[in-house]
Coordinates of C-alpha atoms and ligand atoms in Angstrom, one line a residue:
X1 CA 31.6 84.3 -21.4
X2 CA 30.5 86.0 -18.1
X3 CA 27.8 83.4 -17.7
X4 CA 24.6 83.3 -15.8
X5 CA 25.0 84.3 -12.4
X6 CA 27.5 86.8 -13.0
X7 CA 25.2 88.6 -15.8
X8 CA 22.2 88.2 -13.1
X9 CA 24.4 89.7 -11.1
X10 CA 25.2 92.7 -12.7
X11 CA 22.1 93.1 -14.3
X12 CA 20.4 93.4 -10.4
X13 CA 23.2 96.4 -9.7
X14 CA 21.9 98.2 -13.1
X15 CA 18.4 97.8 -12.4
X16 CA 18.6 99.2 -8.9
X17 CA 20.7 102.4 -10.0
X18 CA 18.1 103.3 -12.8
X19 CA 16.3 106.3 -12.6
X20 CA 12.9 106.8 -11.7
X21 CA 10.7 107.0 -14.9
X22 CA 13.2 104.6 -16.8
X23 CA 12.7 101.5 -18.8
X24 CA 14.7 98.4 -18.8
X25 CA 14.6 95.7 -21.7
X26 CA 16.5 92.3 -21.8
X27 CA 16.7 90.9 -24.8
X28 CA 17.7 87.3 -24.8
X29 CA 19.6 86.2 -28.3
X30 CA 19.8 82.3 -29.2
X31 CA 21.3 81.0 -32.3
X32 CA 19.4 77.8 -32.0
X33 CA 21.4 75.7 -35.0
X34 CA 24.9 76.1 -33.6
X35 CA 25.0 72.2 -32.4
X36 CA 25.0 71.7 -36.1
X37 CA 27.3 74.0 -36.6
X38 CA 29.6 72.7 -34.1
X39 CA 28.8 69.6 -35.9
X40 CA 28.9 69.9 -39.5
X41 CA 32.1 72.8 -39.4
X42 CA 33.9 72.3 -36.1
X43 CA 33.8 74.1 -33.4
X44 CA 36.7 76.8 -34.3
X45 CA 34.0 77.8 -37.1
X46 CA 31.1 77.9 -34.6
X47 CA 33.2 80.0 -32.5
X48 CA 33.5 82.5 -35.4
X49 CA 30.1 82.2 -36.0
X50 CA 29.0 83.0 -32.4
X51 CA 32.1 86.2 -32.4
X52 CA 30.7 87.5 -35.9
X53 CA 26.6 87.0 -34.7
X54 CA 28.1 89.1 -31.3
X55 CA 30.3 92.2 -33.4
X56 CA 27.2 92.6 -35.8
X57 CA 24.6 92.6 -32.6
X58 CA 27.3 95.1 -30.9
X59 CA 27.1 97.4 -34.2
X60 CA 23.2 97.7 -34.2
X61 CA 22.6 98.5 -30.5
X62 CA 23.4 101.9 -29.1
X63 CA 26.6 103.0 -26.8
X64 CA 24.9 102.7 -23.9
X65 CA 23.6 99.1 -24.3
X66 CA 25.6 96.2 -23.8
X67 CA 25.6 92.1 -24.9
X68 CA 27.2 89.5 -22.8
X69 CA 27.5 85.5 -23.5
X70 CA 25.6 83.7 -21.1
X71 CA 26.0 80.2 -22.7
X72 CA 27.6 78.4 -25.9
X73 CA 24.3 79.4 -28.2
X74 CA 23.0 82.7 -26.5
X75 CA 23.2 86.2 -25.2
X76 CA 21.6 88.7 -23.3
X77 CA 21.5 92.4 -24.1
X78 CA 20.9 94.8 -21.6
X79 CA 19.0 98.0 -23.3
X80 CA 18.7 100.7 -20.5
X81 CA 17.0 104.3 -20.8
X82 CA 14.2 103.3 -22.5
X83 CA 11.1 105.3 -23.3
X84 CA 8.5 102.7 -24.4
X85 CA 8.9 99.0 -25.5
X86 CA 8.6 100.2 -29.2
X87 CA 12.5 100.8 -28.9
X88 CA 13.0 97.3 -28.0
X89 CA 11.4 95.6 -30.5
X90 CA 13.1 98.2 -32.9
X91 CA 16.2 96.8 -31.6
X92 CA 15.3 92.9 -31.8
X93 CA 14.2 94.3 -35.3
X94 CA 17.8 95.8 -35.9
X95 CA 19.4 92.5 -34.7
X96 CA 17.3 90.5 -37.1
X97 CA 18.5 92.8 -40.3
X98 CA 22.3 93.1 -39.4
X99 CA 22.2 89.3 -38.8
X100 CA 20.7 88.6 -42.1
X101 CA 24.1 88.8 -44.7
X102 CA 25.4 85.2 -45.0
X103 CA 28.2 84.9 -42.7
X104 CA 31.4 84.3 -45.1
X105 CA 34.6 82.4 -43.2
X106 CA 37.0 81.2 -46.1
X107 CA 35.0 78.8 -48.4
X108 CA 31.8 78.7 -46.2
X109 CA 28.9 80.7 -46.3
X110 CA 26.6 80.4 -44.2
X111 CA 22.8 82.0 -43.3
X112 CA 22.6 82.0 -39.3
X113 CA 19.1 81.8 -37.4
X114 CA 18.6 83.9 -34.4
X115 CA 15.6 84.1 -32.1
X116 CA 15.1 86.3 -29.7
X117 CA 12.9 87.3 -26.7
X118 CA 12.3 90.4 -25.5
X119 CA 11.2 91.4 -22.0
X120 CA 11.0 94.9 -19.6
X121 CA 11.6 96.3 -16.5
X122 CA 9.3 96.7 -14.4
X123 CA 6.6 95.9 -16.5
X124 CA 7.4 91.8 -17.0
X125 CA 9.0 91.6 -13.9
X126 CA 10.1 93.0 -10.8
X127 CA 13.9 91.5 -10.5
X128 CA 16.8 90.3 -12.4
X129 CA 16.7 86.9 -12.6
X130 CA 12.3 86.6 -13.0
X131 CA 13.4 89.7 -15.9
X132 CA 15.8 87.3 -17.8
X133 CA 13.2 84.4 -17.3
X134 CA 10.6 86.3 -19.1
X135 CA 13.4 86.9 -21.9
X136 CA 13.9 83.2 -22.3
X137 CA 10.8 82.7 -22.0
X138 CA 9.9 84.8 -24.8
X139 CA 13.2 83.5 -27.2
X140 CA 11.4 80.0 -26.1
X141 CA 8.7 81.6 -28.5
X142 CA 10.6 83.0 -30.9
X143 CA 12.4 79.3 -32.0
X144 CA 9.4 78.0 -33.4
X145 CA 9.2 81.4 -35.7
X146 CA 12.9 82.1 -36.3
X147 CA 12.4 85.1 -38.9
X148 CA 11.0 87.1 -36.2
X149 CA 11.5 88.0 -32.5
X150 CA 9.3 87.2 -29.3
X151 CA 7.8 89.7 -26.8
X152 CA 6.9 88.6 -23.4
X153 CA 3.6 88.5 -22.1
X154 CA 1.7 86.2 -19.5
X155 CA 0.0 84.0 -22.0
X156 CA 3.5 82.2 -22.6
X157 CA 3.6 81.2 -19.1
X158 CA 0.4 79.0 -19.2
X159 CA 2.2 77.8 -22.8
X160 CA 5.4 76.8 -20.8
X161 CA 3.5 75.0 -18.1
X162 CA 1.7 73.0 -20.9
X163 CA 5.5 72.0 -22.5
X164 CA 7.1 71.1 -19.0
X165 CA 4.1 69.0 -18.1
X166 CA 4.6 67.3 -21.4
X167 CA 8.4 67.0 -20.9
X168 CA 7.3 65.8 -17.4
X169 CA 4.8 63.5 -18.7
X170 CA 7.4 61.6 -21.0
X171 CA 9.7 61.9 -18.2
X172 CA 7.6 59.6 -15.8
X173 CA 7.2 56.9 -18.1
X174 CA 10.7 56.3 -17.7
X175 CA 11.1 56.8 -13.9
X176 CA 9.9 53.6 -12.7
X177 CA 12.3 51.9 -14.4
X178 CA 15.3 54.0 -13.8
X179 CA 14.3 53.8 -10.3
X180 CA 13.5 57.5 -10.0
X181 CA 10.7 56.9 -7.9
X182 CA 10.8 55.8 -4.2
X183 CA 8.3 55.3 -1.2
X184 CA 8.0 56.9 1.9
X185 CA 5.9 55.6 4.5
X186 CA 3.8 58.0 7.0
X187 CA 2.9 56.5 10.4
X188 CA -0.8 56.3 12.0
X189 CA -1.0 55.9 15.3
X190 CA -4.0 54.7 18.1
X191 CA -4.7 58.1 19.5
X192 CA -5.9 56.4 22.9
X193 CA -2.5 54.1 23.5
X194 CA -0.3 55.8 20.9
X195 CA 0.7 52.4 19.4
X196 CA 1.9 52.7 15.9
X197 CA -1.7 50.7 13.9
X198 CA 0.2 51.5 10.4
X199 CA 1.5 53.5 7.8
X200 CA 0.0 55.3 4.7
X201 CA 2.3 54.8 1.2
X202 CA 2.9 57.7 -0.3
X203 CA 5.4 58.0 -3.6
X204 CA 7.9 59.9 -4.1
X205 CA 10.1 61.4 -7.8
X206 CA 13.4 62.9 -7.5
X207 CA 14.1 63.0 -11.3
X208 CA 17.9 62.3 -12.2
X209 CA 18.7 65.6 -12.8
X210 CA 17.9 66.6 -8.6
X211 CA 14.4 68.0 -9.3
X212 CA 11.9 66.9 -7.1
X213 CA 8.1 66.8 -8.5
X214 CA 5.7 66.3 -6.2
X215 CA 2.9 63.9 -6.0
X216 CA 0.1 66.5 -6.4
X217 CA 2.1 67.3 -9.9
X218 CA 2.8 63.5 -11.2
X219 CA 0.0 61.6 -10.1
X220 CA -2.9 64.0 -12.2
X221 CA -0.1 63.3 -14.8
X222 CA 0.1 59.8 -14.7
X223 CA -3.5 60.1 -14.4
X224 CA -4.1 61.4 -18.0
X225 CA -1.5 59.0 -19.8
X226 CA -3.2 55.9 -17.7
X227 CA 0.3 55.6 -16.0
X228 CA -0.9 55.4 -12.9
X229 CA -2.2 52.0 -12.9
X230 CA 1.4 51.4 -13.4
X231 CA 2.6 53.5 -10.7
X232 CA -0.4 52.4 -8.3
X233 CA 1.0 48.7 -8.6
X234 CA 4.8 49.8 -8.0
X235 CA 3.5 51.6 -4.6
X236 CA 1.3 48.6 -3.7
X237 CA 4.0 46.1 -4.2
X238 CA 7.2 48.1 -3.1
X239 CA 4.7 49.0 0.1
X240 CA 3.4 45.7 1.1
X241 CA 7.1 44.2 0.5
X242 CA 8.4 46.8 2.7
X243 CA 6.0 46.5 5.4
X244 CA 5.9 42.4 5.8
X245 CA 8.5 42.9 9.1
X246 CA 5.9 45.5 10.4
X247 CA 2.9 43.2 9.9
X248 CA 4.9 40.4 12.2
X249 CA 6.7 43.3 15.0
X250 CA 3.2 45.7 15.1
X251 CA -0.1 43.8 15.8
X252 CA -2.7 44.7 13.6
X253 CA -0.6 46.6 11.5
X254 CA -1.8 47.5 8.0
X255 CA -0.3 49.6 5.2
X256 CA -2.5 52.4 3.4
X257 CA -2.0 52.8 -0.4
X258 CA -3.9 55.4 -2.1
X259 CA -6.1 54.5 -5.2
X260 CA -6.8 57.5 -6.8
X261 CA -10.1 57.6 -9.1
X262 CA -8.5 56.2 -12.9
X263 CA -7.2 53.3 -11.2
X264 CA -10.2 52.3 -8.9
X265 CA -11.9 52.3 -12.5
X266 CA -9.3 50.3 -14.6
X267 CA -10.7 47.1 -15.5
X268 CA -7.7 45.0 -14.5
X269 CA -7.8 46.7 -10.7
X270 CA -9.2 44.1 -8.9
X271 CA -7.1 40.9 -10.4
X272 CA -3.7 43.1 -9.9
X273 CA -4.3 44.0 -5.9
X274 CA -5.6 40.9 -5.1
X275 CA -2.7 38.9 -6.7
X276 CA -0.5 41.4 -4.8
X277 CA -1.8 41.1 -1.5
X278 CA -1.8 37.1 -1.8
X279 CA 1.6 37.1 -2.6
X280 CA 2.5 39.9 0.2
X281 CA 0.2 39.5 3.0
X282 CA -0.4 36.8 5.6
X283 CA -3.7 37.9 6.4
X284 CA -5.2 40.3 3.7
X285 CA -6.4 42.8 6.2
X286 CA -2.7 43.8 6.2
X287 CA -3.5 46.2 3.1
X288 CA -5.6 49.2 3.8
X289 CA -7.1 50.9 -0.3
X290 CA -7.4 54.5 0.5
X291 CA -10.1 55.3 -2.2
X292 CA -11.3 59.5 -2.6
X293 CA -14.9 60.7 -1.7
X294 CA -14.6 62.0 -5.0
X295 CA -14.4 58.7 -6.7
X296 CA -17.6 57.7 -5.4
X297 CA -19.1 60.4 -6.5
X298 CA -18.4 60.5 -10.4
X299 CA -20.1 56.4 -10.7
X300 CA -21.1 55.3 -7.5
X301 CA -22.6 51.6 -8.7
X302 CA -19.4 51.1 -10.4
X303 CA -17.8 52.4 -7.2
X304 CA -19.9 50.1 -4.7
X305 CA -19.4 46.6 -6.8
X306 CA -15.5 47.0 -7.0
X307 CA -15.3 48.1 -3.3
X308 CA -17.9 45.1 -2.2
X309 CA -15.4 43.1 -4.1
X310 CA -12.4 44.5 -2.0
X311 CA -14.2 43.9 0.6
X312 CA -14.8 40.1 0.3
X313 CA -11.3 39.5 0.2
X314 CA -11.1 40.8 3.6
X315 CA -8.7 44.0 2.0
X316 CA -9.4 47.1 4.3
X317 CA -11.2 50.4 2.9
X318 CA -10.7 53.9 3.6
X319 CA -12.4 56.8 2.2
X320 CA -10.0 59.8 1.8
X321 CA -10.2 63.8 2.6
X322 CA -13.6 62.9 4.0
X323 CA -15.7 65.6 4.1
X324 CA -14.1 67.6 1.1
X325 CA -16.4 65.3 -1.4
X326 CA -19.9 66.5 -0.6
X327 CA -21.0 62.0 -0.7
X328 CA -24.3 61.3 0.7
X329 CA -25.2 59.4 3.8
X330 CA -27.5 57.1 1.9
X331 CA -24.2 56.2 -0.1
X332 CA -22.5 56.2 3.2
X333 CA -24.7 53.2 4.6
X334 CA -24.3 50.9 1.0
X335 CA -20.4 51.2 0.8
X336 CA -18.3 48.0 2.4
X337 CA -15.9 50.8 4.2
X338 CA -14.3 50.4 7.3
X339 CA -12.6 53.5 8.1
X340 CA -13.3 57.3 7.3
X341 CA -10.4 59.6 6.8
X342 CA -10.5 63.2 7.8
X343 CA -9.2 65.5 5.5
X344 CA -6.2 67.6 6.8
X345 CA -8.0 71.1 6.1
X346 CA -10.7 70.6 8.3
X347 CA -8.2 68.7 11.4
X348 CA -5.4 71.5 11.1
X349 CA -8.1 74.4 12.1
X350 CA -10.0 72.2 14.5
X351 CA -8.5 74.4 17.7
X352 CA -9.2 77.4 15.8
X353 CA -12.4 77.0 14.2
X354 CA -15.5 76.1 15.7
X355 CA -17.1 75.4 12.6
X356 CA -14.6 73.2 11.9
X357 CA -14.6 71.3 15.4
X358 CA -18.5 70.7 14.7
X359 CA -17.2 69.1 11.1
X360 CA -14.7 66.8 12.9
X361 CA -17.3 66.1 16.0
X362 CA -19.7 65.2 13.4
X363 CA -17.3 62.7 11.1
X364 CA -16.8 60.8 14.4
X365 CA -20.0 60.8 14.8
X366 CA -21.2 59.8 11.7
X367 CA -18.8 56.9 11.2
X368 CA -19.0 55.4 14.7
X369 CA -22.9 55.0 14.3
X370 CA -22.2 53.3 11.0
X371 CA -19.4 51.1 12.9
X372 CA -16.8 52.6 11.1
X373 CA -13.6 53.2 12.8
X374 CA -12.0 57.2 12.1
X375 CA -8.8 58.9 11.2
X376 CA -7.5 62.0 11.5
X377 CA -5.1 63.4 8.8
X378 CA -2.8 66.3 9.2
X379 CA -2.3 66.3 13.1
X380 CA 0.6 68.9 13.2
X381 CA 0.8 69.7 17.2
X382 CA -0.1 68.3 20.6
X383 CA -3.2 70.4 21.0
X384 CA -4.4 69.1 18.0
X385 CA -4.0 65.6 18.9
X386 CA -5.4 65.9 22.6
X387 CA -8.5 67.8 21.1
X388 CA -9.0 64.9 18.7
X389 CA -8.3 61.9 21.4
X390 CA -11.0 63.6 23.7
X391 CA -13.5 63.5 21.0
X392 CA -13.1 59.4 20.8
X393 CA -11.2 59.9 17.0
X394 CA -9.5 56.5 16.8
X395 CA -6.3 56.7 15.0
X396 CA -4.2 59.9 14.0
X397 CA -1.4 60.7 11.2
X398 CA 0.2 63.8 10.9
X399 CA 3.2 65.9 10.9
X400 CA 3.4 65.9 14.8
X401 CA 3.4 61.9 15.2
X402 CA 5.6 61.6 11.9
X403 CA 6.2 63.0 8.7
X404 CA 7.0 60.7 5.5
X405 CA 9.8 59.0 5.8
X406 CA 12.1 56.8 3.5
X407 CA 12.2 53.4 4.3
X408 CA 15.2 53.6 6.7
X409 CA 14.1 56.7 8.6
X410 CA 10.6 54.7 9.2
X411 CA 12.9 52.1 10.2
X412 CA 14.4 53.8 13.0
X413 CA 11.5 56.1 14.1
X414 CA 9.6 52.7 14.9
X415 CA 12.2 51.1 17.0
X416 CA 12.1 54.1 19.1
X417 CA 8.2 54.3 19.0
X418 CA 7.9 50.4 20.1
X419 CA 11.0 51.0 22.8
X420 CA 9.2 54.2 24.0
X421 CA 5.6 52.4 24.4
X422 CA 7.3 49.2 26.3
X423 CA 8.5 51.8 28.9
X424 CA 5.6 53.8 28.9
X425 CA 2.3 52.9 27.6
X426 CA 0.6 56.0 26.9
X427 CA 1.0 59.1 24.2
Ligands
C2E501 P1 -3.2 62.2 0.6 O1 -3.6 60.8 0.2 O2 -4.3 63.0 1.2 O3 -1.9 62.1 1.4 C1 -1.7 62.8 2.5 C2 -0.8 64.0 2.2 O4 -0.8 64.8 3.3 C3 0.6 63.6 1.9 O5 1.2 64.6 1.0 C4 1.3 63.9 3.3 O6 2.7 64.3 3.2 C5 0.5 65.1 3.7 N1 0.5 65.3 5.2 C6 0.6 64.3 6.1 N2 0.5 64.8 7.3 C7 0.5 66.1 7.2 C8 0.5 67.2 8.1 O7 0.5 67.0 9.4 N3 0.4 68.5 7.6 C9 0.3 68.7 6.3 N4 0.3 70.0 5.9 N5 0.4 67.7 5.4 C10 0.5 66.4 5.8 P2 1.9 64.1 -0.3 O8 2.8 62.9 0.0 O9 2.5 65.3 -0.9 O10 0.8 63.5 -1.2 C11 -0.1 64.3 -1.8 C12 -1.2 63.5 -2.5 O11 -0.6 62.8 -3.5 C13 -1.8 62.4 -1.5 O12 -2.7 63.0 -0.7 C14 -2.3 61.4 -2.5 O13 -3.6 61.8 -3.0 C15 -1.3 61.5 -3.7 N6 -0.4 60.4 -3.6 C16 0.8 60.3 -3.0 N7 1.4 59.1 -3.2 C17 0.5 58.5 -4.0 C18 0.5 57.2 -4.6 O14 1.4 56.4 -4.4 N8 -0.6 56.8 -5.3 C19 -1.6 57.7 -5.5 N9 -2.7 57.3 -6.3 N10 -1.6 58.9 -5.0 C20 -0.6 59.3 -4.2
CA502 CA1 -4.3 59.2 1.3
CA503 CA1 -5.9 62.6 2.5

């Protein structure tokens, strides 16, 4: 078996001594059933199966071609010289016949499945390792139809995004509880004294196998399988635990949860934050509900009762990516809202763009004359945060104060913040 990265490998030198005009195929072979195999026969059968499925593949292809094992159920075949991908499928199509005598060892006899994807330099892709993809890819395709081979083409990729968001989907609704999913907390600051005023909660998945989804992947997802009530209360409760030392060291501090639009409009909302921030919070101004302009859009009476209802338990609001939503200011004026968040595209071009300093100038504005207090997301340099202090923005978070941290790195960066503000008092 020469295995992955050595095939990749090899399959990089070929492809950059080819001649001009020539075509390139990789054909990826699996024989999906040799688990049961393995299983049913032992594995010293399997092994002749997988030797007798590589001599009769070797026998069909030309001199020039060559088949390597990559793992214990597949190969890749390397078919260079060619003129058009018609001599590629012939050879998938060549594979398929020589492959179809039973396979006879002693007193078994056996009918072996193949599937196989087909893909071609340059056409499919521009590299080795994108080239084999495409092949797998394609053999991917060719499992569900086993009697016949699969050819890559770009329609397979939106197919495979559709199977790993399902795989991902299933995924989540196990990574709560096998404590796959962690918080990290982001700092906002008061731009005038630099005092650290909170901390937005944002969730994190590192799956157990190392791969790490982000946020704008799994929370649409948990969105559509009504997960993310689920997930909204884990962040709510592991942030308000987390945070009760900050709430008695930082003065006013309050930590941000985000409530994206399925949740805000889950029946149950209401009854599960409030319980929360009862059992969590001293003083219930402690919990800040980020809520998206774009959730007041879609229903804005449903919108306005649950956030008047917020409101009355003295829990904090905060409407999200302001100025991305298109809401109205006669909305503006009816909502129970206390803060306006500025959405990071329009702050990270506010030295750059004067269009979008009129957009920021005019936020401020805006919420100051409705006695709303204003933050500033995605403050990534010292220009940027000067700029914003001058305008009279009140608080700031961004990459340049803090980036999200776990709960131990937030730990330490607020030590220093409070040490550094004792011995001087300004940002
Ligand atoms: P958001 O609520 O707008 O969160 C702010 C996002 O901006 C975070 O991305 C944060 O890492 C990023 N950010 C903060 N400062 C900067 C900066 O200076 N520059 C840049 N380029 N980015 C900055 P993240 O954590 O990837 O979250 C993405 C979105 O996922 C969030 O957008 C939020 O809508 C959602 N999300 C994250 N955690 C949760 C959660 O626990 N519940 C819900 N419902 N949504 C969440
Ligand atoms: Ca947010
Ligand atoms: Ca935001």
């Amino acid at each position: 078996m020469v295995g992955r990265r050595r095939f990749l490998g090899d399959l990089a030198d070929m492809l950059g001594a080819r001649q001009e005009q020539e075509l390139v195929a990789v054909l990826v072979l699996r024989v999906p059933h040799i688990h049961e195999i393995n299983i049913n026969y032992g594995y010293e059968l399997a092994d002749q199966v997988i030797s007798e499925v590589q001599a009769r593949v070797a026998n069909a292809l030309r001199d020039c071609d060559t088949v390597e094992r990559l793992d214990e159920s597949s190969f890749a075949l390397v078919l260079p010289r060619l003129h058009g991908g018609a001599q590629a499928e012939l050879a998938a199509a060549k594979i398929i016949q020589a492959c179809k005598p039973r396979f006879i060892f002693g007193e078994h006899e056996l009918s072996v499945q193949l599937a196989i994807g087909v893909a071609l330099y340059p056409s499919d892709a521009l590299d080795a390792a994108a080239l084999l993809r495409c092949a797998e890819l394609a053999a991917a395709q060719a499992t569900d139809n086993p009697t016949d081979y699969g050819v890559y083409s770009p329609a397979l990729e939106k197919r495979a995004r559709s199977i790993h968001s399902y795989v991902l989907e299933r995924a989540l609704h196990e990574a709560i509880a096998r404590d796959e999913i962690y918080l990290c907390l982001q700092p906002k600051i008061d731009l005038r004294s630099g005092t650290l005023v909170g901390a937005e909660a944002l969730a994190r998945w590192t799956r157990h196998n190392g791969e790490v989804v982000s946020p704008d992947i799994f929370i649409p997802l948990a969105e559509r399988s009504s997960l993310i009530v689920q997930i909204t209360m884990w962040t709510l409760n592991a942030a308000l635990r987390s945070c009760g030392d900050y709430f008695e060291r930082f003065p006013g501090f309050s930590v941000a949860v985000n409530l994206s639009p399925i949740a805000l409009g889950d029946p149950d909302i209401f009854d599960f934050v409030s319980q929360a921030a009862s059992i969590w919070c001293t003083d219930k101004c402690q919990l800040t509900l980020e809520i998206t302009e774009g959730a007041l859009i879609e229903d804005p009476e449903a919108a306005i009762a649950i956030l008047d209802k917020f409101h009355s338990e003295s829990i904090r609001l905060s409407i999200d990516d302001f100025g991305t939503g298109y809401s109205s200011l006669s909305q503006l004026g009816r909502l129970s809202v206390g803060e306006l968040k500025i959405d990071k595209s329009f702050v990270m071009g506010v030295i750059d763009s004067e269009r979008n300093a009129k957009i920021v100038r005019s936020v401020i504005d805006l919420a100051h004359n409705f006695g709303m207090t204003v933050v500033a997301e995605g403050i990534e340099d010292i220009e940027t945060l000067q700029f914003l202090a001058g305008l009279g923005c009140d608080y700031g978070q961004g990459f340049f104060i803090g980036r999200p941290m776990t709960l131990d790195v937030f730990e330490t960066w607020a030590a220093e913040r409070a040490a550094e503000m004792s011995s001087a008092p300004a940002v």
